Each structure stands twice: as structure tokens, then as C-alpha cells.
mmCIF file of C-alpha atoms in Angstrom:
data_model
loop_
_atom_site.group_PDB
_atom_site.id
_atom_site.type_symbol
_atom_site.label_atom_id
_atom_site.label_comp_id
_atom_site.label_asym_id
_atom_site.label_seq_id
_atom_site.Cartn_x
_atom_site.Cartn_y
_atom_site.Cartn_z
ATOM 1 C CA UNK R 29 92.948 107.798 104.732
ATOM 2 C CA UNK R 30 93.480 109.326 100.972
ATOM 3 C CA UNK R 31 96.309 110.240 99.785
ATOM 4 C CA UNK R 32 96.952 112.585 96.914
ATOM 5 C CA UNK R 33 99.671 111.877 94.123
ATOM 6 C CA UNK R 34 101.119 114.190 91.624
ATOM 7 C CA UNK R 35 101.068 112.618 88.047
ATOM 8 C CA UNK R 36 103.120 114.407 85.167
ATOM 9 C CA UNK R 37 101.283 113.082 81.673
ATOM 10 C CA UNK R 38 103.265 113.601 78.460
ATOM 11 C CA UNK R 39 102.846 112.260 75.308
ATOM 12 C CA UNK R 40 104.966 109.549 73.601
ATOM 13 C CA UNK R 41 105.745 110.960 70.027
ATOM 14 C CA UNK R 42 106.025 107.406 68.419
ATOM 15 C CA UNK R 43 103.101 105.551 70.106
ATOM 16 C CA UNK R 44 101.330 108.844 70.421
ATOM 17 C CA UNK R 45 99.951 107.650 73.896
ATOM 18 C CA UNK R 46 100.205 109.105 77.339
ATOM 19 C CA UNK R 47 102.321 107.986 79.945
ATOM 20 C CA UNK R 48 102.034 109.158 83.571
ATOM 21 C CA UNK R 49 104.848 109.116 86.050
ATOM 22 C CA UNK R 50 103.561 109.824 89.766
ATOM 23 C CA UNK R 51 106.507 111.380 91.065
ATOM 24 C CA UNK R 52 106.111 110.761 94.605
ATOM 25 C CA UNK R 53 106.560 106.960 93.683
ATOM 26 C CA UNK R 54 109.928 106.123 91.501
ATOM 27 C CA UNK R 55 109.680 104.021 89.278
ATOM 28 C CA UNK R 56 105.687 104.223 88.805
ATOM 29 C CA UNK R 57 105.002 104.687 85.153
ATOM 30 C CA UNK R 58 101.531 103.633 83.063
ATOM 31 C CA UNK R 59 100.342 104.158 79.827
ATOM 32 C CA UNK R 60 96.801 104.575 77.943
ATOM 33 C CA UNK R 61 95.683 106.286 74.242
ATOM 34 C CA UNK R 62 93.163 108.849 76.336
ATOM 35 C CA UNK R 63 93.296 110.679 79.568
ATOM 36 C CA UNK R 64 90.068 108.738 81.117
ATOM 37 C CA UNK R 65 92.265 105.463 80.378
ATOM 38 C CA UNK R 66 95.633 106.600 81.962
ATOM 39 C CA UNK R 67 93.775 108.125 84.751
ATOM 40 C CA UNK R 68 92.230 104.364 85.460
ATOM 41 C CA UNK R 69 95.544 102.822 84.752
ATOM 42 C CA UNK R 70 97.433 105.755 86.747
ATOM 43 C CA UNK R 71 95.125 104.806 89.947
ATOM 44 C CA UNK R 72 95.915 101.070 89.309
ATOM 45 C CA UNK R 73 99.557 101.509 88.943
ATOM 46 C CA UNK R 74 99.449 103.569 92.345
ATOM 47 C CA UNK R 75 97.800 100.946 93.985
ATOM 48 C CA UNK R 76 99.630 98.118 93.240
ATOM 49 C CA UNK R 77 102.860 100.089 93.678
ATOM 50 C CA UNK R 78 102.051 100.804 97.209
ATOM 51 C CA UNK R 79 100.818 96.979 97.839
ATOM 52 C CA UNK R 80 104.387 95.913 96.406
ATOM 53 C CA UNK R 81 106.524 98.040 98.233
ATOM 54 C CA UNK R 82 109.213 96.868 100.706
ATOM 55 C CA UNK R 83 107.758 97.289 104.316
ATOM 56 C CA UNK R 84 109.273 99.993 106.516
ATOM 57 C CA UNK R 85 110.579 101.284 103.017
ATOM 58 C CA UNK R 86 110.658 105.491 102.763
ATOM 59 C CA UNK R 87 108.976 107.405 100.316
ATOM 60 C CA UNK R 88 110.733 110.535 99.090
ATOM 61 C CA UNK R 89 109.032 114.078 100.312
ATOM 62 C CA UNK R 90 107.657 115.985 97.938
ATOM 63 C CA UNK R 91 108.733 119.255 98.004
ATOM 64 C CA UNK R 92 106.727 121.214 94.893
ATOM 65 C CA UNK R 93 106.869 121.372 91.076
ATOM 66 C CA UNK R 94 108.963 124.374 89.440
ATOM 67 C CA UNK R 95 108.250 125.813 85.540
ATOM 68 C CA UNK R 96 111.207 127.521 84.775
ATOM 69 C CA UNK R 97 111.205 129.684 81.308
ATOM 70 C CA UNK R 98 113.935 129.870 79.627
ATOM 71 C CA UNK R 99 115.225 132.089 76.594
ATOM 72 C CA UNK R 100 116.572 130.438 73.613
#
């Protein structure tokens, strides 16, 4: 069975790398200096994360991502 993750990527502004949080896991972060790299590590991270967890433990539901605009 697959199972698809939602990864938000920003970029640190003193290291200048990415970091991806997968925000159906807490606490799952990774870094890497290019997107191929953090996708690798991203996978990697996901993997272990779900290997290490607590058994019986319950992951939060994702509900959805908003953009809100706001003036200012």
C-alpha cells in the first residue's frame, strides 16, 4: 500500500538549504542544498519515521492546506 505525504519545502536564509516538514508526521523535518537531495532525504526521513513510531500510536488527519492573502 502507498501512501502519499504532504511536504512544505522552504528555504533556510542562513544555510540557504531546504528543509521539508511532512506535515502529516510531527516532528519529521530533513534538509538538503537541492530539491532532488531533500526529495531523497524527505523519503528517508518518512521512512524511518514511520519504522520508529510507537505501535498503536495515531497519526493526526489531514484535513487540507489553506493560502490566505492578506493586505498589509
Amino acid at each position: 500500500m502507498k501512501n502519499s505525504y504532504t511536504v512544505v519545502v522552504e528555504r533556510d536564509p542562513e544555510s540557504k538549504w531546504l528543509v521539508g516538514e511532512v506535515v502529516e508526521l510531527p516532528g519529521c523535518y530533513t534538509q538538503a542544498p537541492d530539491l532532488p537531495s531533500l526529495e531523497s532525504n524527505v523519503r528517508e526521513a518518512i521512512s524511518v519515521y514511520l519504522k520508529t513510531a510507537s505501535p498503536g500510536e495515531p497519526f493526526p488527519d489531514f484535513v487540507g492546506t489553506w493560502r490566505v492573502e492578506v493586505s498589509g
